[in-house]
XYZ file of C-alpha atoms in Angstrom:
334
model
C -24.791 17.972 -29.713
C -26.175 14.612 -28.578
C -24.947 12.987 -25.388
C -23.425 9.602 -26.218
C -22.172 6.620 -24.198
C -18.679 5.228 -24.919
C -18.301 3.475 -28.263
C -20.812 5.593 -30.200
C -20.389 8.494 -32.594
C -22.790 10.648 -34.569
C -22.205 11.088 -38.286
C -24.144 13.758 -40.139
C -25.458 12.708 -43.556
C -27.169 14.931 -46.139
C -30.918 14.429 -46.497
C -31.865 16.589 -49.456
C -34.771 17.928 -47.401
C -35.256 21.596 -46.591
C -38.237 20.870 -44.341
C -39.054 17.985 -41.995
C -37.308 14.715 -42.922
C -39.780 11.872 -42.460
C -38.122 8.689 -43.757
C -35.181 7.220 -45.685
C -34.303 3.963 -47.434
C -31.034 2.635 -48.833
C -30.497 1.297 -52.352
C -28.208 -1.706 -52.959
C -25.315 0.523 -54.079
C -25.251 2.444 -50.794
C -27.029 5.511 -52.107
C -30.292 6.392 -50.402
C -33.659 8.037 -50.869
C -35.343 10.393 -48.417
C -38.813 11.835 -47.995
C -40.006 15.128 -46.579
C -43.330 15.968 -44.991
C -43.890 18.475 -47.820
C -43.880 15.754 -50.514
C -40.258 15.941 -51.633
C -38.471 12.742 -52.670
C -34.688 13.145 -52.786
C -31.730 10.951 -53.711
C -28.269 11.069 -52.132
C -25.248 9.321 -53.678
C -23.354 6.763 -51.584
C -20.496 9.206 -50.951
C -22.895 12.015 -50.078
C -21.445 14.270 -52.763
C -24.569 14.404 -54.947
C -27.964 15.371 -53.534
C -30.880 15.646 -55.933
C -34.616 16.278 -55.686
C -36.390 13.668 -57.813
C -39.951 14.922 -57.361
C -42.192 17.035 -55.172
C -45.491 15.181 -54.955
C -48.913 16.625 -54.127
C -49.569 16.047 -50.450
C -51.698 17.211 -47.521
C -49.479 18.509 -44.706
C -52.004 19.381 -41.989
C -50.887 18.324 -38.473
C -49.366 14.791 -38.787
C -50.226 14.339 -42.459
C -47.697 14.396 -45.284
C -45.308 12.135 -47.171
C -44.431 9.793 -44.311
C -42.903 6.606 -45.690
C -40.635 5.169 -48.372
C -39.315 1.691 -49.183
C -36.912 0.393 -51.820
C -38.256 -2.667 -53.643
C -36.488 -5.952 -52.929
C -35.555 -6.153 -56.628
C -34.628 -2.492 -56.981
C -31.377 -3.314 -58.809
C -33.460 -4.358 -61.819
C -36.908 -2.842 -61.231
C -35.902 0.618 -59.886
C -39.191 0.656 -57.944
C -39.888 2.686 -54.798
C -43.008 2.548 -52.612
C -44.429 5.693 -51.023
C -46.913 6.325 -48.204
C -48.597 9.714 -47.992
C -51.851 11.622 -47.539
C -53.324 13.295 -50.630
C -56.515 15.077 -51.585
C -58.888 12.916 -53.652
C -62.347 14.232 -54.551
C -62.009 16.885 -51.834
C -61.239 14.268 -49.167
C -58.020 13.570 -47.312
C -56.911 10.125 -48.453
C -54.215 7.708 -47.300
C -52.355 6.442 -50.366
C -49.863 3.674 -50.995
C -48.239 3.938 -54.412
C -45.299 2.693 -56.461
C -42.998 4.757 -58.669
C -40.051 3.919 -60.890
C -36.766 5.804 -60.568
C -35.661 7.215 -63.916
C -32.106 7.858 -65.115
C -28.852 5.888 -65.054
C -28.189 7.813 -61.874
C -31.533 8.906 -60.427
C -32.910 12.079 -62.003
C -36.705 11.848 -61.621
C -39.656 9.568 -60.915
C -42.233 7.999 -63.208
C -45.947 8.696 -62.734
C -47.192 6.770 -59.724
C -49.104 3.504 -59.726
C -51.704 3.651 -56.956
C -52.009 0.467 -54.911
C -54.828 1.814 -52.751
C -56.557 4.934 -51.501
C -58.340 5.005 -48.136
C -60.229 8.149 -47.031
C -59.425 9.677 -43.666
C -61.313 12.280 -41.693
C -58.525 12.895 -39.196
C -55.415 15.067 -39.252
C -53.455 12.350 -37.431
C -52.879 8.573 -37.325
C -52.460 8.070 -41.052
C -50.511 5.643 -43.257
C -46.951 5.745 -41.949
C -44.510 2.948 -42.679
C -43.543 0.496 -45.418
C -41.137 -2.427 -45.351
C -40.216 -4.149 -48.616
C -39.362 -7.674 -47.468
C -36.761 -9.931 -49.131
C -39.558 -12.243 -50.338
C -41.045 -9.435 -52.428
C -44.006 -8.719 -50.158
C -44.791 -5.400 -48.480
C -45.648 -4.635 -44.871
C -47.617 -1.419 -44.312
C -48.796 0.296 -41.123
C -52.124 2.165 -41.116
C -53.334 4.422 -38.306
C -56.876 4.455 -36.943
C -57.672 7.813 -38.654
C -59.539 8.862 -35.501
C -59.310 12.138 -33.597
C -56.887 12.222 -30.668
C -58.528 15.191 -28.950
C -61.549 13.288 -27.629
C -63.084 9.824 -27.424
C -63.786 9.177 -31.101
C -65.908 6.122 -31.910
C -64.215 5.997 -35.331
C -61.255 4.399 -33.531
C -63.319 1.211 -33.180
C -62.602 0.534 -36.866
C -59.175 -0.650 -35.696
C -60.867 -3.821 -34.437
C -62.751 -4.538 -37.680
C -60.678 -6.663 -40.063
C -62.914 -5.578 -42.936
C -61.399 -2.079 -42.851
C -57.855 -0.826 -43.365
C -57.833 1.459 -40.332
C -55.552 0.657 -37.396
C -53.928 -2.329 -39.071
C -50.672 -3.969 -40.020
C -51.134 -5.059 -43.639
C -49.157 -7.685 -45.559
C -49.534 -7.417 -49.315
C -48.075 -8.252 -52.688
C -46.447 -5.525 -54.826
C -49.774 -4.943 -56.603
C -51.670 -4.395 -53.336
C -53.397 -7.783 -53.115
C -53.275 -9.604 -49.804
C -50.728 -12.364 -49.235
C -52.429 -15.767 -49.387
C -50.993 -16.815 -46.023
C -52.604 -13.866 -44.225
C -54.917 -14.976 -41.382
C -58.126 -13.525 -42.883
C -57.307 -14.024 -46.565
C -60.283 -14.471 -48.898
C -59.301 -16.063 -52.224
C -62.483 -14.680 -53.800
C -61.507 -11.102 -52.860
C -57.705 -10.838 -52.628
C -57.786 -7.021 -52.781
C -60.256 -6.686 -49.894
C -59.029 -5.160 -46.650
C -59.752 -8.454 -44.915
C -57.354 -10.245 -47.248
C -54.643 -7.658 -46.589
C -54.861 -7.653 -42.781
C -52.112 -9.367 -40.813
C -52.978 -7.926 -37.388
C -55.399 -5.370 -35.944
C -56.044 -3.070 -32.998
C -53.409 -0.381 -33.556
C -53.768 3.322 -32.855
C -50.855 5.065 -34.536
C -48.330 2.382 -35.509
C -45.234 4.438 -36.196
C -42.288 2.604 -37.688
C -41.918 -1.103 -38.083
C -39.161 -3.550 -38.906
C -38.824 -7.302 -39.362
C -36.989 -9.398 -36.819
C -33.785 -10.550 -38.576
C -34.021 -14.092 -37.167
C -37.742 -14.898 -37.407
C -39.104 -12.336 -39.867
C -41.797 -11.325 -37.361
C -42.896 -7.680 -37.582
C -41.952 -5.422 -34.678
C -44.124 -2.302 -34.423
C -44.072 0.781 -32.228
C -47.624 1.976 -31.475
C -48.013 5.535 -30.205
C -50.310 5.716 -27.196
C -53.010 8.150 -26.174
C -52.952 9.388 -22.578
C -50.876 6.904 -20.605
C -48.938 4.113 -22.360
C -46.513 3.640 -25.253
C -46.040 0.123 -26.581
C -43.870 -2.071 -28.760
C -45.482 -5.139 -30.277
C -43.844 -8.285 -31.597
C -46.730 -8.958 -33.944
C -48.361 -12.358 -34.363
C -50.607 -13.231 -37.323
C -54.265 -12.574 -36.644
C -53.574 -10.977 -33.273
C -55.618 -8.034 -31.991
C -53.616 -5.453 -30.021
C -56.682 -3.946 -28.441
C -56.896 -0.278 -29.372
C -59.095 1.624 -28.644
C -60.511 -0.595 -25.889
C -57.021 -1.218 -24.519
C -53.911 0.949 -24.256
C -50.921 -1.172 -23.349
C -52.223 -3.764 -20.864
C -54.888 -1.442 -19.454
C -58.487 -0.908 -20.526
C -58.677 2.622 -21.896
C -60.633 5.177 -19.816
C -63.223 6.847 -22.009
C -63.241 4.050 -24.566
C -63.708 1.018 -22.346
C -67.336 1.984 -21.635
C -68.345 2.182 -25.293
C -70.657 -0.641 -26.431
C -68.094 -1.535 -29.099
C -65.561 -2.380 -26.387
C -67.792 -4.774 -24.467
C -65.957 -8.057 -24.015
C -62.968 -7.009 -26.130
C -59.614 -8.471 -25.123
C -56.120 -7.656 -26.312
C -52.827 -9.294 -27.140
C -50.225 -8.176 -24.621
C -47.499 -5.917 -26.007
C -43.868 -6.963 -25.903
C -43.037 -3.837 -23.912
C -44.814 -0.772 -22.537
C -43.707 2.390 -20.784
C -45.783 4.996 -19.055
C -45.865 8.621 -20.168
C -43.162 10.492 -18.297
C -39.391 10.968 -18.522
C -38.993 8.241 -21.161
C -41.326 10.174 -23.434
C -44.832 10.136 -24.852
C -44.426 9.139 -28.518
C -42.692 5.864 -29.309
C -40.851 5.328 -32.593
C -40.377 1.682 -33.545
C -36.822 0.653 -34.384
C -34.617 -2.235 -35.485
C -32.614 -5.136 -34.098
C -28.931 -4.277 -34.514
C -27.091 -7.004 -36.410
C -23.792 -5.234 -37.099
C -20.424 -5.489 -35.379
C -19.307 -1.876 -34.910
C -21.430 -1.043 -31.845
C -20.080 -2.013 -28.394
C -20.587 -5.690 -27.584
C -23.390 -5.143 -25.067
C -25.584 -3.560 -27.729
C -25.196 -6.175 -30.461
C -28.426 -8.023 -31.092
C -30.426 -5.463 -29.111
C -33.591 -3.819 -30.386
C -33.105 -0.056 -30.698
C -36.161 2.188 -30.519
C -36.813 5.856 -29.882
C -39.249 8.359 -28.478
C -39.972 11.434 -30.570
C -41.155 13.580 -27.655
C -38.149 12.971 -25.381
C -35.738 12.741 -28.357
C -34.103 9.694 -26.854
C -33.052 6.264 -28.125
C -33.376 3.129 -25.974
C -32.692 -0.604 -26.222
C -34.393 -3.796 -25.135
C -33.895 -7.505 -25.742
C -36.312 -10.369 -26.309
C -35.811 -14.085 -26.918
C -36.774 -16.353 -29.808
C -40.154 -17.021 -28.188
C -40.915 -13.291 -28.045
C -40.403 -12.942 -24.294
C -38.960 -9.700 -22.985
C -35.515 -10.258 -21.490
C -34.088 -6.812 -20.736
C -35.813 -3.448 -20.790
C -34.271 -1.203 -18.179
C -35.032 2.126 -19.835
C -31.372 2.449 -20.769
C -30.862 5.731 -22.547
C -28.533 5.444 -25.524
C -28.787 8.870 -27.137
C -30.300 12.100 -25.863
C -30.707 14.851 -28.425
C -30.298 18.317 -26.992
C -32.275 21.279 -28.346
């Protein structure tokens, strides 16, 4: 059982997944959808009494790859649209895919054939497409890993700095995959180009994002390599430095590559060194409810997959870190 501070409780909820649960998203009626690494999309009724597999999609499950992300469209009540992020095999190549499906049935029973928004080849078994946020304005935010190898210094990671590629980016797009016109590198002559889709660059393995409830700014957890984990309050057009920088430090092994010469970075909101806090950050959310103890309301909750812990921090309206004391909120015990 987890160890909890006063004022918290753990409530088990069915997932509909027999293997690794990777993501979930709530529908307006309180029911929710879940995804499994093995490609399963499931639906759970609001009361938890009905759990149903809607589809098992083709997927590559090597290492970190799989069905990693799901989002419920802002207009789901009428459109019944879901967005999915996964790795598939296309022409004998691993490929990062963002797609849209329609939920079928008065109560969900199955999914329509998918509509592919984009495919992007990857040669790596890690750092793939991971997260999707369907914003209230109808746009989508999508995190894309660098698709580089983590076992050695891989020059492919330098693509994270190139706004003409989709690797290592935070993308901001319309429901059909075209870039949002307000994006910093938008090209009206090529709205479906990667450049038009890019909101910010220089990410390694951006795992989980949310939108700040007050400003709408994206908040992204970026999994580090050898030393640092970071959380970024993302600004439009900003470059967060990977692979030339990890956290606020130039990256040993990468910093001497010609492609890193003169490269700077945008400072993260928060970093922590590999150690007791963990080695694999999971981005979280700002808590806006009223049931948590007072001292946690308005705090940003985030986790670390390796340490199986949940932490909080606070930042102000200008994006300045206020409190980050490594406070442990939940520790999961094996």
